[in-house]
Coordinates of N, CA, C and O in Angstrom, one line a residue:
M1 N 33.2 45.0 -26.5 CA 34.2 43.9 -26.1 C 35.5 44.6 -25.7 O 36.0 45.5 -26.4
S2 N 36.0 44.2 -24.6 CA 37.3 44.7 -24.1 C 38.3 43.6 -24.0 O 38.0 42.5 -23.7
S3 N 39.5 44.0 -24.3 CA 40.6 43.0 -24.2 C 41.4 43.3 -22.9 O 41.5 44.5 -22.5
T4 N 41.9 42.3 -22.3 CA 42.7 42.5 -21.1 C 44.1 42.7 -21.5 O 44.7 41.9 -22.2
A5 N 44.7 43.7 -21.0 CA 46.1 44.0 -21.3 C 47.0 43.2 -20.3 O 46.6 43.1 -19.1
T6 N 48.1 42.7 -20.8 CA 49.0 42.0 -19.9 C 50.0 43.1 -19.4 O 50.6 43.8 -20.1
A7 N 50.0 43.1 -18.0 CA 50.9 44.1 -17.4 C 52.3 43.6 -17.5 O 52.7 42.4 -17.3
K8 N 53.2 44.5 -17.9 CA 54.6 44.2 -18.0 C 55.2 44.4 -16.7 O 55.0 45.3 -16.0
P9 N 56.1 43.4 -16.3 CA 56.8 43.6 -15.0 C 57.7 44.8 -15.1 O 58.3 45.1 -16.1
A10 N 57.8 45.4 -13.9 CA 58.7 46.6 -13.9 C 60.1 46.1 -14.1 O 60.5 45.0 -13.6
P11 N 60.9 46.9 -14.8 CA 62.3 46.5 -15.0 C 63.1 46.4 -13.7 O 62.8 47.2 -12.8
A12 N 63.9 45.5 -13.5 CA 64.7 45.4 -12.3 C 65.6 46.6 -12.1 O 66.2 47.1 -13.0
R13 N 65.6 47.1 -10.9 CA 66.4 48.3 -10.6 C 67.8 47.8 -10.2 O 68.0 46.8 -9.5
T14 N 68.8 48.6 -10.5 CA 70.1 48.3 -10.2 C 70.4 48.6 -8.7 O 69.6 49.4 -8.1
A15 N 71.4 48.1 -8.1 CA 71.8 48.4 -6.7 C 72.0 49.9 -6.6 O 71.7 50.5 -5.5
T16 N 72.6 50.5 -7.6 CA 72.9 51.9 -7.5 C 71.6 52.7 -7.4 O 71.4 53.6 -6.7
E17 N 70.6 52.3 -8.2 CA 69.3 53.0 -8.2 C 68.6 52.8 -6.9 O 68.0 53.7 -6.3
V18 N 68.6 51.6 -6.3 CA 68.0 51.3 -5.1 C 68.5 52.0 -3.9 O 67.8 52.5 -3.0
T19 N 69.9 52.2 -3.9 CA 70.5 52.8 -2.7 C 70.7 54.3 -2.9 O 71.0 55.0 -1.9
G20 N 70.6 54.8 -4.1 CA 70.9 56.2 -4.3 C 72.4 56.6 -4.4 O 72.7 57.7 -4.5
A21 N 73.2 55.5 -4.4 CA 74.7 55.7 -4.5 C 75.0 56.1 -5.9 O 74.3 55.8 -6.8
H22 N 76.2 56.6 -6.1 CA 76.7 57.0 -7.4 C 77.7 56.0 -7.9 O 78.2 56.2 -9.1
T23 N 78.2 55.1 -7.1 CA 79.1 54.1 -7.6 C 78.7 52.7 -7.1 O 78.0 52.6 -6.1
D24 N 79.2 51.7 -7.8 CA 78.8 50.3 -7.4 C 79.4 50.0 -6.1 O 78.8 49.3 -5.3
E25 N 80.6 50.5 -5.8 CA 81.2 50.2 -4.5 C 80.4 50.8 -3.3 O 80.1 50.1 -2.4
A26 N 79.9 52.0 -3.5 CA 79.1 52.6 -2.5 C 77.8 51.9 -2.4 O 77.2 51.7 -1.3
A27 N 77.2 51.5 -3.5 CA 75.9 50.8 -3.5 C 76.0 49.5 -2.7 O 75.2 49.1 -2.0
S28 N 77.1 48.8 -2.9 CA 77.4 47.5 -2.2 C 77.5 47.8 -0.7 O 76.9 47.0 0.1
L29 N 78.3 48.8 -0.4 CA 78.5 49.1 1.1 C 77.1 49.4 1.7 O 76.8 48.9 2.8
I30 N 76.3 50.3 1.0 CA 75.0 50.7 1.6 C 74.1 49.5 1.7 O 73.4 49.3 2.7
A31 N 74.1 48.6 0.6 CA 73.2 47.4 0.7 C 73.6 46.5 1.9 O 72.7 46.0 2.6
D32 N 74.9 46.3 2.1 CA 75.3 45.5 3.2 C 74.9 46.1 4.5 O 74.4 45.4 5.4
A33 N 75.1 47.4 4.6 CA 74.8 48.1 5.9 C 73.3 48.1 6.2 O 72.9 47.9 7.3
R34 N 72.5 48.2 5.1 CA 71.0 48.1 5.3 C 70.6 46.7 5.8 O 69.7 46.6 6.6
G35 N 71.3 45.7 5.3 CA 71.0 44.4 5.8 C 71.3 44.3 7.2 O 70.5 43.6 8.0
R36 N 72.4 44.9 7.7 CA 72.7 44.9 9.1 C 71.7 45.6 9.9 O 71.3 45.2 11.0
I37 N 71.3 46.8 9.4 CA 70.2 47.6 10.1 C 68.9 46.8 10.2 O 68.3 46.8 11.2
D38 N 68.5 46.1 9.1 CA 67.3 45.3 9.1 C 67.4 44.2 10.2 O 66.5 44.0 11.0
A39 N 68.6 43.6 10.3 CA 68.8 42.6 11.4 C 68.7 43.2 12.8 O 68.1 42.6 13.7
L40 N 69.3 44.4 12.9 CA 69.3 45.0 14.2 C 67.8 45.4 14.6 O 67.4 45.3 15.7
D41 N 67.1 45.9 13.6 CA 65.7 46.3 13.8 C 64.9 45.1 14.3 O 64.0 45.2 15.2
D42 N 65.1 44.0 13.6 CA 64.4 42.7 14.1 C 64.7 42.4 15.5 O 63.8 42.1 16.3
R43 N 66.0 42.5 15.9 CA 66.4 42.3 17.3 C 65.8 43.3 18.2 O 65.3 43.0 19.3
I44 N 65.8 44.6 17.8 CA 65.2 45.6 18.7 C 63.7 45.4 18.9 O 63.2 45.5 20.0
I45 N 63.0 45.1 17.8 CA 61.5 44.8 18.0 C 61.3 43.6 18.9 O 60.4 43.6 19.8
G46 N 62.1 42.6 18.8 CA 62.0 41.4 19.7 C 62.3 41.8 21.1 O 61.5 41.4 22.0
L47 N 63.3 42.6 21.4 CA 63.6 43.1 22.7 C 62.4 44.0 23.3 O 62.1 43.8 24.5
V48 N 61.9 44.8 22.4 CA 60.7 45.6 22.9 C 59.6 44.8 23.3 O 58.9 45.0 24.3
Q49 N 59.3 43.8 22.5 CA 58.2 42.8 22.8 C 58.5 42.1 24.1 O 57.6 41.9 24.9
E50 N 59.7 41.7 24.3 CA 60.1 41.0 25.5 C 59.9 42.0 26.7 O 59.4 41.6 27.8
R51 N 60.3 43.2 26.5 CA 60.2 44.2 27.6 C 58.7 44.5 27.9 O 58.3 44.6 29.1
M52 N 57.9 44.5 26.9 CA 56.4 44.6 27.1 C 55.9 43.5 28.0 O 55.1 43.7 28.9
A53 N 56.3 42.3 27.7 CA 55.8 41.1 28.5 C 56.3 41.2 29.9 O 55.5 40.9 30.8
V54 N 57.5 41.6 30.1 CA 58.1 41.7 31.5 C 57.3 42.8 32.3 O 57.0 42.6 33.4
S55 N 57.1 43.9 31.6 CA 56.4 45.0 32.2 C 55.0 44.6 32.6 O 54.5 45.0 33.7
T56 N 54.3 43.7 31.8 CA 53.0 43.2 32.1 C 53.0 42.4 33.4 O 52.1 42.6 34.3
V57 N 54.0 41.6 33.6 CA 54.2 40.8 34.8 C 54.3 41.7 36.0 O 53.7 41.5 37.0
I58 N 55.1 42.8 35.9 CA 55.3 43.7 37.0 C 54.0 44.4 37.3 O 53.6 44.6 38.5
Q59 N 53.3 44.9 36.3 CA 52.1 45.6 36.5 C 51.0 44.7 37.2 O 50.3 45.2 38.1
E60 N 50.9 43.5 36.7 CA 50.0 42.6 37.3 C 50.3 42.3 38.8 O 49.4 42.3 39.6
A61 N 51.6 42.2 39.1 CA 52.0 41.9 40.5 C 51.7 43.2 41.3 O 51.2 43.0 42.5
R62 N 52.0 44.3 40.8 CA 51.7 45.6 41.5 C 50.2 45.7 41.8 O 49.8 46.0 42.9
I63 N 49.4 45.5 40.8 CA 47.9 45.7 40.9 C 47.4 44.6 41.9 O 46.6 45.0 42.8
T64 N 47.8 43.4 41.8 CA 47.3 42.3 42.6 C 47.7 42.6 44.1 O 46.9 42.3 45.0
S65 N 48.8 43.3 44.3 CA 49.2 43.6 45.7 C 48.5 44.9 46.2 O 48.8 45.3 47.3
G66 N 47.7 45.5 45.4 CA 47.0 46.7 45.8 C 47.6 48.0 45.4 O 47.2 49.1 45.8
G67 N 48.6 47.9 44.6 CA 49.3 49.1 44.1 C 48.7 49.6 42.8 O 47.8 49.1 42.3
R68 N 49.4 50.6 42.3 CA 49.0 51.2 41.1 C 49.7 50.5 39.9 O 50.7 49.9 40.1
R69 N 49.1 50.6 38.7 CA 49.6 49.9 37.6 C 50.9 50.6 37.2 O 51.9 49.9 36.7
V70 N 51.1 51.9 37.3 CA 52.3 52.6 36.8 C 53.0 53.2 38.0 O 52.4 53.7 38.9
S71 N 54.3 53.1 38.0 CA 55.2 53.7 39.0 C 55.9 54.9 38.4 O 56.8 54.8 37.6
L72 N 55.4 56.1 38.7 CA 55.9 57.3 38.1 C 57.3 57.5 38.4 O 58.1 58.0 37.6
S73 N 57.7 57.2 39.7 CA 59.2 57.4 40.0 C 60.1 56.5 39.2 O 61.1 56.9 38.8
R74 N 59.6 55.3 39.0 CA 60.4 54.4 38.1 C 60.5 54.9 36.7 O 61.5 54.8 36.0
E75 N 59.4 55.4 36.2 CA 59.4 56.0 34.8 C 60.3 57.1 34.7 O 61.0 57.3 33.7
M76 N 60.4 58.0 35.7 CA 61.3 59.1 35.7 C 62.8 58.6 35.7 O 63.6 59.2 35.0
E77 N 63.1 57.5 36.4 CA 64.4 56.9 36.3 C 64.8 56.5 34.9 O 65.9 56.7 34.4
I78 N 63.8 55.8 34.3 CA 64.0 55.3 32.9 C 64.2 56.5 32.0 O 65.1 56.5 31.1
L79 N 63.4 57.5 32.1 CA 63.5 58.7 31.2 C 64.9 59.3 31.4 O 65.6 59.7 30.4
G80 N 65.4 59.4 32.6 CA 66.7 60.0 32.9 C 67.8 59.1 32.3 O 68.8 59.6 31.7
Q81 N 67.7 57.8 32.4 CA 68.7 56.9 31.8 C 68.8 57.0 30.3 O 69.9 57.1 29.8
Y82 N 67.7 57.1 29.6 CA 67.7 57.2 28.2 C 68.2 58.6 27.8 O 68.9 58.7 26.8
R83 N 67.8 59.6 28.5 CA 68.3 61.0 28.2 C 69.8 61.1 28.4 O 70.5 61.6 27.5
D84 N 70.3 60.5 29.5 CA 71.7 60.6 29.7 C 72.5 59.8 28.7 O 73.6 60.2 28.3
A85 N 72.0 58.7 28.2 CA 72.7 57.9 27.2 C 72.6 58.4 25.8 O 73.5 58.3 25.0
L86 N 71.4 59.0 25.4 CA 71.1 59.3 24.1 C 70.8 60.8 23.8 O 70.5 61.2 22.7
G87 N 70.9 61.6 24.8 CA 70.5 63.0 24.7 C 69.0 63.2 24.6 O 68.2 62.3 24.9
K88 N 68.6 64.4 24.2 CA 67.2 64.8 24.2 C 66.3 63.8 23.4 O 65.2 63.4 23.9
P89 N 66.8 63.3 22.3 CA 65.9 62.3 21.6 C 65.7 61.0 22.4 O 64.7 60.3 22.2
G90 N 66.6 60.7 23.3 CA 66.5 59.6 24.1 C 65.2 59.7 25.0 O 64.6 58.6 25.3
T91 N 64.9 60.9 25.4 CA 63.7 61.1 26.2 C 62.5 60.7 25.4 O 61.6 60.0 25.9
S92 N 62.4 61.1 24.2 CA 61.3 60.8 23.3 C 61.2 59.3 23.1 O 60.1 58.7 23.1
L93 N 62.3 58.7 22.9 CA 62.4 57.2 22.7 C 61.9 56.5 23.9 O 61.1 55.6 23.9
A94 N 62.3 56.9 25.1 CA 61.9 56.3 26.4 C 60.4 56.5 26.6 O 59.7 55.6 27.0
M95 N 59.9 57.7 26.2 CA 58.4 57.9 26.4 C 57.6 57.0 25.5 O 56.6 56.4 26.0
T96 N 58.1 56.8 24.3 CA 57.4 55.8 23.4 C 57.5 54.4 24.0 O 56.5 53.7 24.0
L97 N 58.6 54.0 24.4 CA 58.8 52.7 25.0 C 57.9 52.5 26.2 O 57.3 51.5 26.4
L98 N 57.9 53.5 27.1 CA 57.0 53.4 28.3 C 55.6 53.3 27.9 O 54.8 52.5 28.5
E99 N 55.2 54.1 26.9 CA 53.8 54.0 26.4 C 53.5 52.6 25.9 O 52.4 52.0 26.2
L100 N 54.4 52.0 25.2 CA 54.1 50.7 24.7 C 54.0 49.7 25.8 O 53.3 48.7 25.7
C101 N 54.8 49.9 26.8 CA 54.9 48.9 27.9 C 53.8 49.1 29.0 O 53.7 48.2 29.8
R102 N 53.1 50.2 29.0 CA 52.1 50.3 29.9 C 50.9 49.4 29.7 O 50.3 48.9 30.6
G103 N 50.7 49.1 28.4 CA 49.7 48.1 28.0 C 48.4 48.3 28.6 O 48.1 49.4 29.1
R104 N 47.6 47.3 28.6 CA 46.2 47.4 29.2 C 46.0 46.2 30.1 O 45.7 45.1 29.6
V105 N 46.3 46.4 31.3 CA 46.2 45.3 32.3 C 44.8 45.3 32.9 O 44.2 46.3 33.1

């Protein structure tokens, strides 16, 4: 015969423990800033999804008119724009964005 053990809930972590801060003031500032980052990330994801949808429209129009799905010269413009605005990491970000937006038409 076996008895079932009741799992104890994990003790609540303090804001200082969650944020890694060493003071309550810093923990509060970090928690607030993380909330802002979460909201920004939600907006960024929504914008990327919108960009993907617009890109699909462009690709379908290009293919329907007899063109290629991807315009390499346009992609080079976008890579340059991101690189100029964000430096070398901007190029990686743009490549990821372009990959997401190529989709499967």
